mmCIF file of C-alpha atoms and ligand atoms in Angstrom:
data_model
loop_
_atom_site.group_PDB
_atom_site.id
_atom_site.type_symbol
_atom_site.label_atom_id
_atom_site.label_comp_id
_atom_site.label_asym_id
_atom_site.label_seq_id
_atom_site.Cartn_x
_atom_site.Cartn_y
_atom_site.Cartn_z
ATOM 1 C CA MET M 1 -63.306 -2.120 -8.401
ATOM 2 C CA SER M 2 -64.585 -1.935 -11.803
ATOM 3 C CA MET M 3 -67.049 -4.743 -13.641
ATOM 4 C CA LYS M 4 -68.607 -4.531 -16.744
ATOM 5 C CA PHE M 5 -72.670 -4.769 -16.768
ATOM 6 C CA SER M 6 -74.897 -5.221 -19.684
ATOM 7 C CA GLY M 7 -78.068 -4.913 -17.141
ATOM 8 C CA GLN M 8 -79.199 -1.919 -15.491
ATOM 9 C CA VAL M 9 -81.012 -3.415 -12.511
ATOM 10 C CA ALA M 10 -80.451 -5.219 -9.333
ATOM 11 C CA LEU M 11 -82.645 -6.656 -6.958
ATOM 12 C CA VAL M 12 -81.689 -7.735 -3.474
ATOM 13 C CA THR M 13 -83.633 -9.511 -0.700
ATOM 14 C CA GLY M 14 -82.735 -9.168 3.076
ATOM 15 C CA ALA M 15 -80.982 -5.943 1.593
ATOM 16 C CA GLY M 16 -81.547 -3.921 5.047
ATOM 17 C CA ALA M 17 -78.485 -5.325 6.725
ATOM 18 C CA GLY M 18 -75.418 -7.388 6.609
ATOM 19 C CA ILE M 19 -74.427 -8.814 3.117
ATOM 20 C CA GLY M 20 -77.803 -7.877 1.353
ATOM 21 C CA ARG M 21 -77.169 -4.107 2.391
ATOM 22 C CA ALA M 22 -73.489 -3.824 1.392
ATOM 23 C CA THR M 23 -74.398 -5.758 -2.163
ATOM 24 C CA ALA M 24 -77.508 -3.076 -2.736
ATOM 25 C CA LEU M 25 -74.880 -0.277 -2.097
ATOM 26 C CA ALA M 26 -72.181 -2.209 -4.468
ATOM 27 C CA PHE M 27 -74.717 -2.748 -7.226
ATOM 28 C CA ALA M 28 -75.621 1.379 -7.181
ATOM 29 C CA GLU M 29 -71.841 2.091 -7.010
ATOM 30 C CA GLN M 30 -71.632 0.468 -10.226
ATOM 31 C CA GLY M 31 -74.468 2.657 -11.919
ATOM 32 C CA LEU M 32 -77.605 -0.161 -11.525
ATOM 33 C CA LYS M 33 -80.890 0.903 -10.355
ATOM 34 C CA VAL M 34 -81.632 -0.872 -6.968
ATOM 35 C CA VAL M 35 -84.588 -2.843 -5.574
ATOM 36 C CA VAL M 36 -84.221 -2.816 -2.003
ATOM 37 C CA ALA M 37 -86.345 -5.510 -0.742
ATOM 38 C CA ASP M 38 -86.528 -6.790 3.111
ATOM 39 C CA ILE M 39 -88.892 -7.871 5.693
ATOM 40 C CA ASP M 40 -87.920 -5.081 7.635
ATOM 41 C CA LEU M 41 -89.081 -1.876 5.890
ATOM 42 C CA ALA M 42 -87.390 0.782 8.146
ATOM 43 C CA ALA M 43 -84.026 -1.343 7.249
ATOM 44 C CA ALA M 44 -84.719 -1.414 3.513
ATOM 45 C CA GLU M 45 -86.111 2.220 3.322
ATOM 46 C CA ALA M 46 -82.518 3.165 5.301
ATOM 47 C CA VAL M 47 -80.753 1.704 2.504
ATOM 48 C CA ALA M 48 -82.831 2.844 -0.640
ATOM 49 C CA LYS M 49 -82.691 6.381 1.003
ATOM 50 C CA THR M 50 -78.656 5.833 1.192
ATOM 51 C CA ILE M 51 -78.546 4.869 -2.258
ATOM 52 C CA VAL M 52 -80.674 8.108 -3.250
ATOM 53 C CA ASP M 53 -78.699 10.216 -1.268
ATOM 54 C CA ALA M 54 -75.492 9.420 -3.027
ATOM 55 C CA GLY M 55 -76.874 10.223 -6.210
ATOM 56 C CA GLY M 56 -78.094 6.930 -7.292
ATOM 57 C CA GLN M 57 -81.577 5.014 -8.182
ATOM 58 C CA ALA M 58 -83.485 2.455 -5.850
ATOM 59 C CA PHE M 59 -86.894 1.982 -4.135
ATOM 60 C CA CYS M 60 -87.244 -0.012 -1.357
ATOM 61 C CA VAL M 61 -90.380 -2.940 -0.812
ATOM 62 C CA ARG M 62 -91.162 -4.727 2.338
ATOM 63 C CA CYS M 63 -91.358 -8.579 1.203
ATOM 64 C CA ASP M 64 -91.434 -11.632 3.393
ATOM 65 C CA VAL M 65 -89.997 -13.938 1.257
ATOM 66 C CA THR M 66 -91.829 -17.100 2.392
ATOM 67 C CA ARG M 67 -94.917 -15.449 1.157
ATOM 68 C CA ASP M 68 -95.845 -16.187 -2.400
ATOM 69 C CA ALA M 69 -98.109 -13.133 -2.843
ATOM 70 C CA GLU M 70 -95.464 -10.750 -1.326
ATOM 71 C CA VAL M 71 -92.710 -12.161 -3.545
ATOM 72 C CA GLN M 72 -94.698 -11.737 -6.676
ATOM 73 C CA ALA M 73 -95.688 -8.137 -5.594
ATOM 74 C CA MET M 74 -91.780 -7.369 -5.151
ATOM 75 C CA LEU M 75 -91.515 -8.536 -8.587
ATOM 76 C CA ASP M 76 -94.246 -6.454 -10.014
ATOM 77 C CA ALA M 77 -93.223 -3.712 -8.421
ATOM 78 C CA ALA M 78 -89.539 -3.960 -9.672
ATOM 79 C CA ARG M 79 -91.430 -4.114 -12.997
ATOM 80 C CA GLU M 80 -93.536 -1.509 -13.031
ATOM 81 C CA ARG M 81 -90.512 0.978 -11.237
ATOM 82 C CA PHE M 82 -87.731 0.168 -13.324
ATOM 83 C CA GLY M 83 -89.184 -2.316 -16.304
ATOM 84 C CA ARG M 84 -87.205 -5.136 -15.734
ATOM 85 C CA VAL M 85 -84.924 -7.260 -13.131
ATOM 86 C CA ASP M 86 -81.741 -8.068 -14.743
ATOM 87 C CA TYR M 87 -79.831 -8.883 -11.627
ATOM 88 C CA ALA M 88 -81.275 -10.457 -8.638
ATOM 89 C CA PHE M 89 -79.630 -11.657 -5.683
ATOM 90 C CA ASN M 90 -82.073 -13.778 -3.208
ATOM 91 C CA ASN M 91 -79.883 -13.364 -0.089
ATOM 92 C CA ALA M 92 -82.684 -13.329 2.636
ATOM 93 C CA GLY M 93 -81.877 -16.000 5.798
ATOM 94 C CA ILE M 94 -82.003 -16.679 9.157
ATOM 95 C CA GLU M 95 -79.697 -19.012 11.216
ATOM 96 C CA ILE M 96 -81.553 -19.751 14.646
ATOM 97 C CA GLU M 97 -80.121 -23.024 16.066
ATOM 98 C CA LYS M 98 -78.227 -23.606 18.996
ATOM 99 C CA GLY M 99 -77.911 -26.698 19.713
ATOM 100 C CA LYS M 100 -77.612 -30.629 18.199
ATOM 101 C CA LEU M 101 -79.795 -32.170 15.720
ATOM 102 C CA ALA M 102 -81.858 -33.858 18.319
ATOM 103 C CA GLU M 103 -82.549 -31.019 20.247
ATOM 104 C CA GLY M 104 -84.068 -28.833 17.115
ATOM 105 C CA SER M 105 -87.473 -28.189 17.428
ATOM 106 C CA GLU M 106 -90.358 -28.615 14.664
ATOM 107 C CA ALA M 107 -90.738 -24.606 14.741
ATOM 108 C CA GLU M 108 -86.724 -24.042 14.221
ATOM 109 C CA PHE M 109 -87.018 -26.473 11.575
ATOM 110 C CA ASP M 110 -90.236 -24.843 9.608
ATOM 111 C CA ALA M 111 -88.755 -21.644 10.212
ATOM 112 C CA ILE M 112 -85.262 -22.098 8.768
ATOM 113 C CA MET M 113 -86.858 -24.228 5.876
ATOM 114 C CA GLY M 114 -89.170 -21.473 5.448
ATOM 115 C CA VAL M 115 -87.031 -18.698 4.707
ATOM 116 C CA ASN M 116 -83.892 -20.014 3.232
ATOM 117 C CA VAL M 117 -85.176 -22.540 1.028
ATOM 118 C CA LYS M 118 -88.837 -21.876 0.366
ATOM 119 C CA GLY M 119 -88.083 -18.210 0.193
ATOM 120 C CA VAL M 120 -85.327 -18.895 -2.799
ATOM 121 C CA TRP M 121 -87.530 -21.368 -4.509
ATOM 122 C CA LEU M 122 -90.188 -18.565 -4.640
ATOM 123 C CA CYS M 123 -87.942 -15.798 -5.645
ATOM 124 C CA MET M 124 -86.642 -17.645 -8.664
ATOM 125 C CA LYS M 125 -89.981 -19.208 -9.432
ATOM 126 C CA HIS M 126 -91.315 -15.583 -10.159
ATOM 127 C CA GLN M 127 -87.920 -14.307 -11.374
ATOM 128 C CA LEU M 128 -87.385 -16.798 -13.853
ATOM 129 C CA PRO M 129 -90.562 -16.111 -15.993
ATOM 130 C CA LEU M 130 -89.834 -12.238 -15.944
ATOM 131 C CA MET M 131 -86.187 -13.276 -17.195
ATOM 132 C CA LEU M 132 -87.117 -15.282 -19.806
ATOM 133 C CA ALA M 133 -89.900 -12.716 -20.645
ATOM 134 C CA GLN M 134 -86.802 -9.783 -21.129
ATOM 135 C CA GLY M 135 -84.559 -12.404 -22.826
ATOM 136 C CA GLY M 136 -81.851 -13.201 -19.954
ATOM 137 C CA GLY M 137 -80.755 -12.266 -16.281
ATOM 138 C CA VAL M 138 -78.636 -13.574 -13.819
ATOM 139 C CA ILE M 139 -79.535 -15.127 -9.950
ATOM 140 C CA VAL M 140 -77.343 -15.534 -7.179
ATOM 141 C CA ASN M 141 -78.724 -17.004 -3.971
ATOM 142 C CA THR M 142 -76.904 -16.939 -1.117
ATOM 143 C CA ALA M 143 -75.884 -20.208 0.440
ATOM 144 C CA SER M 144 -72.900 -20.936 2.773
ATOM 145 C CA VAL M 145 -70.046 -23.065 3.547
ATOM 146 C CA ALA M 146 -72.719 -25.155 5.722
ATOM 147 C CA GLY M 147 -74.287 -26.177 2.338
ATOM 148 C CA LEU M 148 -71.005 -27.525 1.015
ATOM 149 C CA GLY M 149 -70.142 -29.401 4.322
ATOM 150 C CA ALA M 150 -71.034 -30.288 8.097
ATOM 151 C CA ALA M 151 -71.788 -27.595 10.444
ATOM 152 C CA PRO M 152 -72.120 -28.872 13.788
ATOM 153 C CA LYS M 153 -74.988 -27.367 15.996
ATOM 154 C CA MET M 154 -76.268 -26.096 12.845
ATOM 155 C CA SER M 155 -78.047 -29.226 10.909
ATOM 156 C CA ILE M 156 -81.129 -27.513 9.993
ATOM 157 C CA TYR M 157 -79.102 -24.544 8.741
ATOM 158 C CA SER M 158 -76.679 -26.628 6.729
ATOM 159 C CA ALA M 159 -79.609 -29.117 5.330
ATOM 160 C CA SER M 160 -81.242 -25.881 4.311
ATOM 161 C CA LYS M 161 -77.876 -24.305 2.409
ATOM 162 C CA HIS M 162 -77.653 -27.204 0.850
ATOM 163 C CA ALA M 163 -80.688 -27.486 -0.697
ATOM 164 C CA VAL M 164 -80.118 -24.017 -1.923
ATOM 165 C CA ILE M 165 -77.415 -25.445 -4.069
ATOM 166 C CA GLY M 166 -79.573 -28.011 -4.865
ATOM 167 C CA LEU M 167 -82.110 -25.573 -6.323
ATOM 168 C CA THR M 168 -79.475 -23.638 -7.684
ATOM 169 C CA LYS M 169 -77.818 -25.979 -9.800
ATOM 170 C CA SER M 170 -80.793 -27.422 -11.261
ATOM 171 C CA ALA M 171 -82.271 -23.735 -12.182
ATOM 172 C CA ALA M 172 -78.736 -23.339 -13.747
ATOM 173 C CA ILE M 173 -79.226 -26.646 -16.012
ATOM 174 C CA GLU M 174 -83.022 -25.845 -16.888
ATOM 175 C CA TYR M 175 -82.150 -22.119 -18.045
ATOM 176 C CA ALA M 176 -78.754 -22.564 -19.459
ATOM 177 C CA LYS M 177 -79.724 -22.187 -22.883
ATOM 178 C CA LYS M 178 -82.288 -19.329 -22.148
ATOM 179 C CA GLY M 179 -79.685 -16.581 -21.198
ATOM 180 C CA ILE M 180 -80.206 -16.922 -17.386
ATOM 181 C CA ARG M 181 -77.465 -17.590 -15.428
ATOM 182 C CA VAL M 182 -77.953 -19.131 -11.748
ATOM 183 C CA ASN M 183 -75.121 -19.452 -9.389
ATOM 184 C CA ALA M 184 -74.839 -19.398 -5.657
ATOM 185 C CA VAL M 185 -72.220 -17.623 -3.312
ATOM 186 C CA CYS M 186 -71.134 -19.584 0.012
ATOM 187 C CA PRO M 187 -69.873 -17.189 2.883
ATOM 188 C CA ALA M 188 -67.999 -18.433 5.649
ATOM 189 C CA VAL M 189 -68.137 -16.607 8.591
ATOM 190 C CA ILE M 190 -68.736 -12.902 7.817
ATOM 191 C CA ASP M 191 -69.001 -10.035 10.341
ATOM 192 C CA THR M 192 -72.660 -9.140 10.120
ATOM 193 C CA ASP M 193 -75.406 -8.781 12.640
ATOM 194 C CA MET M 194 -76.285 -12.599 12.249
ATOM 195 C CA PHE M 195 -72.582 -13.101 13.169
ATOM 196 C CA ARG M 196 -72.581 -10.932 16.160
ATOM 197 C CA ARG M 197 -75.911 -12.496 17.653
ATOM 198 C CA ALA M 198 -74.072 -15.778 17.279
ATOM 199 C CA TYR M 199 -70.684 -15.226 18.535
ATOM 200 C CA GLU M 200 -70.647 -11.984 20.507
ATOM 201 C CA ALA M 201 -71.878 -13.113 24.023
ATOM 202 C CA ASP M 202 -68.821 -15.357 24.281
ATOM 203 C CA PRO M 203 -65.421 -13.519 22.879
ATOM 204 C CA ARG M 204 -63.673 -17.237 23.041
ATOM 205 C CA LYS M 205 -66.264 -17.995 20.099
ATOM 206 C CA ALA M 206 -65.091 -14.856 18.397
ATOM 207 C CA GLU M 207 -61.626 -16.175 18.408
ATOM 208 C CA PHE M 208 -62.615 -19.503 17.404
ATOM 209 C CA ALA M 209 -64.472 -18.160 14.486
ATOM 210 C CA ALA M 210 -61.249 -16.272 12.967
ATOM 211 C CA ALA M 211 -59.159 -19.233 13.664
ATOM 212 C CA MET M 212 -61.795 -21.270 11.489
ATOM 213 C CA HIS M 213 -60.432 -19.258 8.345
ATOM 214 C CA PRO M 214 -57.000 -20.062 7.460
ATOM 215 C CA VAL M 215 -56.606 -16.279 6.645
ATOM 216 C CA GLY M 216 -56.717 -15.503 10.455
ATOM 217 C CA ARG M 217 -60.138 -13.381 10.711
ATOM 218 C CA VAL M 218 -63.612 -13.310 9.651
ATOM 219 C CA GLY M 219 -65.031 -12.160 6.640
ATOM 220 C CA LYS M 220 -66.198 -8.791 5.511
ATOM 221 C CA VAL M 221 -69.675 -8.048 3.927
ATOM 222 C CA GLU M 222 -68.255 -6.041 1.159
ATOM 223 C CA GLU M 223 -66.177 -9.306 0.277
ATOM 224 C CA ILE M 224 -69.058 -10.830 -0.613
ATOM 225 C CA ALA M 225 -70.405 -8.429 -2.194
ATOM 226 C CA ALA M 226 -67.547 -8.100 -4.428
ATOM 227 C CA ALA M 227 -68.187 -11.914 -4.849
ATOM 228 C CA VAL M 228 -71.623 -11.386 -5.759
ATOM 229 C CA LEU M 229 -71.049 -8.613 -8.635
ATOM 230 C CA TYR M 230 -68.366 -10.609 -10.055
ATOM 231 C CA LEU M 231 -70.703 -13.677 -10.673
ATOM 232 C CA CYS M 232 -73.241 -10.972 -12.064
ATOM 233 C CA SER M 233 -70.921 -9.167 -14.163
ATOM 234 C CA ASP M 234 -70.239 -10.141 -17.767
ATOM 235 C CA GLY M 235 -66.820 -11.612 -16.773
ATOM 236 C CA ALA M 236 -68.693 -14.308 -15.445
ATOM 237 C CA ALA M 237 -70.630 -15.140 -18.688
ATOM 238 C CA PHE M 238 -69.365 -18.937 -18.864
ATOM 239 C CA THR M 239 -70.121 -19.519 -15.192
ATOM 240 C CA THR M 240 -73.286 -21.025 -14.242
ATOM 241 C CA GLY M 241 -74.523 -23.826 -11.870
ATOM 242 C CA HIS M 242 -71.398 -22.927 -9.618
ATOM 243 C CA ALA M 243 -71.387 -22.873 -5.764
ATOM 244 C CA LEU M 244 -68.721 -19.988 -5.161
ATOM 245 C CA ALA M 245 -66.750 -20.524 -1.734
ATOM 246 C CA VAL M 246 -65.746 -16.983 -0.339
ATOM 247 C CA ASP M 247 -64.284 -17.997 2.956
ATOM 248 C CA GLY M 248 -60.579 -17.152 3.486
ATOM 249 C CA GLY M 249 -59.581 -20.659 2.760
ATOM 250 C CA ALA M 250 -62.046 -22.305 5.260
ATOM 251 C CA THR M 251 -62.764 -25.071 3.305
ATOM 252 C CA ALA M 252 -59.746 -25.698 1.393
ATOM 253 C CA ILE M 253 -58.694 -26.875 4.652
HETATM 254 N N1 NAD Z 301 -73.010 -13.481 8.338
HETATM 255 C C1 NAD Z 301 -72.391 -14.936 8.009
HETATM 256 O O1 NAD Z 301 -71.686 -15.612 9.165
HETATM 257 C C2 NAD Z 301 -72.904 -15.629 6.800
HETATM 258 C C3 NAD Z 301 -72.188 -16.720 6.892
HETATM 259 C C4 NAD Z 301 -72.858 -17.744 5.744
HETATM 260 C C5 NAD Z 301 -74.264 -17.337 4.945
HETATM 261 N N2 NAD Z 301 -74.768 -16.186 5.361
HETATM 262 C C6 NAD Z 301 -76.232 -16.211 4.887
HETATM 263 O O2 NAD Z 301 -75.883 -15.001 4.097
HETATM 264 C C7 NAD Z 301 -77.405 -14.197 4.259
HETATM 265 C C8 NAD Z 301 -77.431 -12.966 4.890
HETATM 266 O O3 NAD Z 301 -77.180 -12.914 6.188
HETATM 267 P P1 NAD Z 301 -76.267 -11.776 7.369
HETATM 268 O O4 NAD Z 301 -74.827 -12.122 7.793
HETATM 269 O O5 NAD Z 301 -76.356 -10.291 6.104
HETATM 270 O O6 NAD Z 301 -77.591 -11.339 7.858
HETATM 271 P P2 NAD Z 301 -78.541 -10.215 8.768
HETATM 272 O O7 NAD Z 301 -79.120 -10.584 9.795
HETATM 273 O O8 NAD Z 301 -77.455 -9.224 8.989
HETATM 274 O O9 NAD Z 301 -79.294 -9.644 7.703
HETATM 275 C C9 NAD Z 301 -80.368 -10.669 6.759
HETATM 276 C C10 NAD Z 301 -81.570 -9.488 6.437
HETATM 277 O O10 NAD Z 301 -82.232 -10.656 5.852
HETATM 278 C C11 NAD Z 301 -83.867 -10.260 6.308
HETATM 279 N N3 NAD Z 301 -84.689 -11.050 6.406
HETATM 280 C C12 NAD Z 301 -84.911 -11.943 7.445
HETATM 281 N N4 NAD Z 301 -86.076 -12.631 7.093
HETATM 282 C C13 NAD Z 301 -86.707 -12.146 5.981
HETATM 283 C C14 NAD Z 301 -87.945 -12.834 5.325
HETATM 284 N N5 NAD Z 301 -88.272 -13.403 5.617
HETATM 285 N N6 NAD Z 301 -87.800 -11.848 4.237
HETATM 286 C C15 NAD Z 301 -87.419 -11.131 3.535
HETATM 287 N N7 NAD Z 301 -86.156 -10.956 4.423
HETATM 288 C C16 NAD Z 301 -85.785 -11.117 5.323
HETATM 289 C C17 NAD Z 301 -83.588 -9.545 7.936
HETATM 290 O O11 NAD Z 301 -84.409 -8.730 7.918
HETATM 291 C C18 NAD Z 301 -82.208 -9.034 7.518
HETATM 292 O O12 NAD Z 301 -82.253 -7.469 7.380
HETATM 293 C C19 NAD Z 301 -78.255 -15.295 4.537
HETATM 294 O O13 NAD Z 301 -79.011 -16.042 3.799
HETATM 295 C C20 NAD Z 301 -77.144 -16.272 5.475
HETATM 296 O O14 NAD Z 301 -77.577 -17.147 5.824
HETATM 297 C C21 NAD Z 301 -74.219 -15.256 6.318
#
């Protein structure tokens, strides 16, 4: 894959595993410097090492995206080390629900909203002033097809991802004339640890997950990374405020 990038530095949250890891590696393959951020420092370290061992430039930072001071410190570290952040992929997210709406707990609600919504909001809150000061940038937030429609037994998660799209669209409009684009990527079921935690215990569920997608399979992390890189690339210069479904046709049904 070859794309044109005017910028040089990418930051990825939740970069220690799954979609974030694949996207950090994809940015590095394009020659960008990568800030690898995750609450799991060992995982982030391993991804940064993979990039550096392959001849790229990366460093890792431990950041819990629910903590204002940690998000600020992550951006400070990025600026000190690489001077700027051209592309921010706000991807850290969790999914821990198991039942219908009335079976959810307050703790579940606070945890999911904390990471998925407050985390994305805090990241953008600190990234936007930096991008304004440097003259532009691109933000991509990870939503989900659960942010585009109903997700039975995942109502809090679905609400959190609808909120990510709301934050994305509002930020896109507010900063459209300032050289900053803001989009969301909406994966369907992707083969990651999150997917395996949810489906591996019951093979019938895995078959059901594959069948939800007209293409007949779940997605690959590299397929989401490719969409994120497209949204960041110069080829998407006229695309902002968009929630891009990358879903094997699932939302077309
Ligand atoms: N896997 C799917 O099927 C799927 C589908 C749609 C959307 N998504 C979204 O994609 C994103 C990535 O999911 P994934 O499947 O790669 O998950 P994953 O569990 O494989 O990886 C998530 C990463 O985020 C990190 N993380 C968790 N909480 C954090 C926090 N508070 N601060 C910083 N990092 C934190 C974890 O340590 C982990 O490395 C999430 O936002 C998720 O909601 C996933």
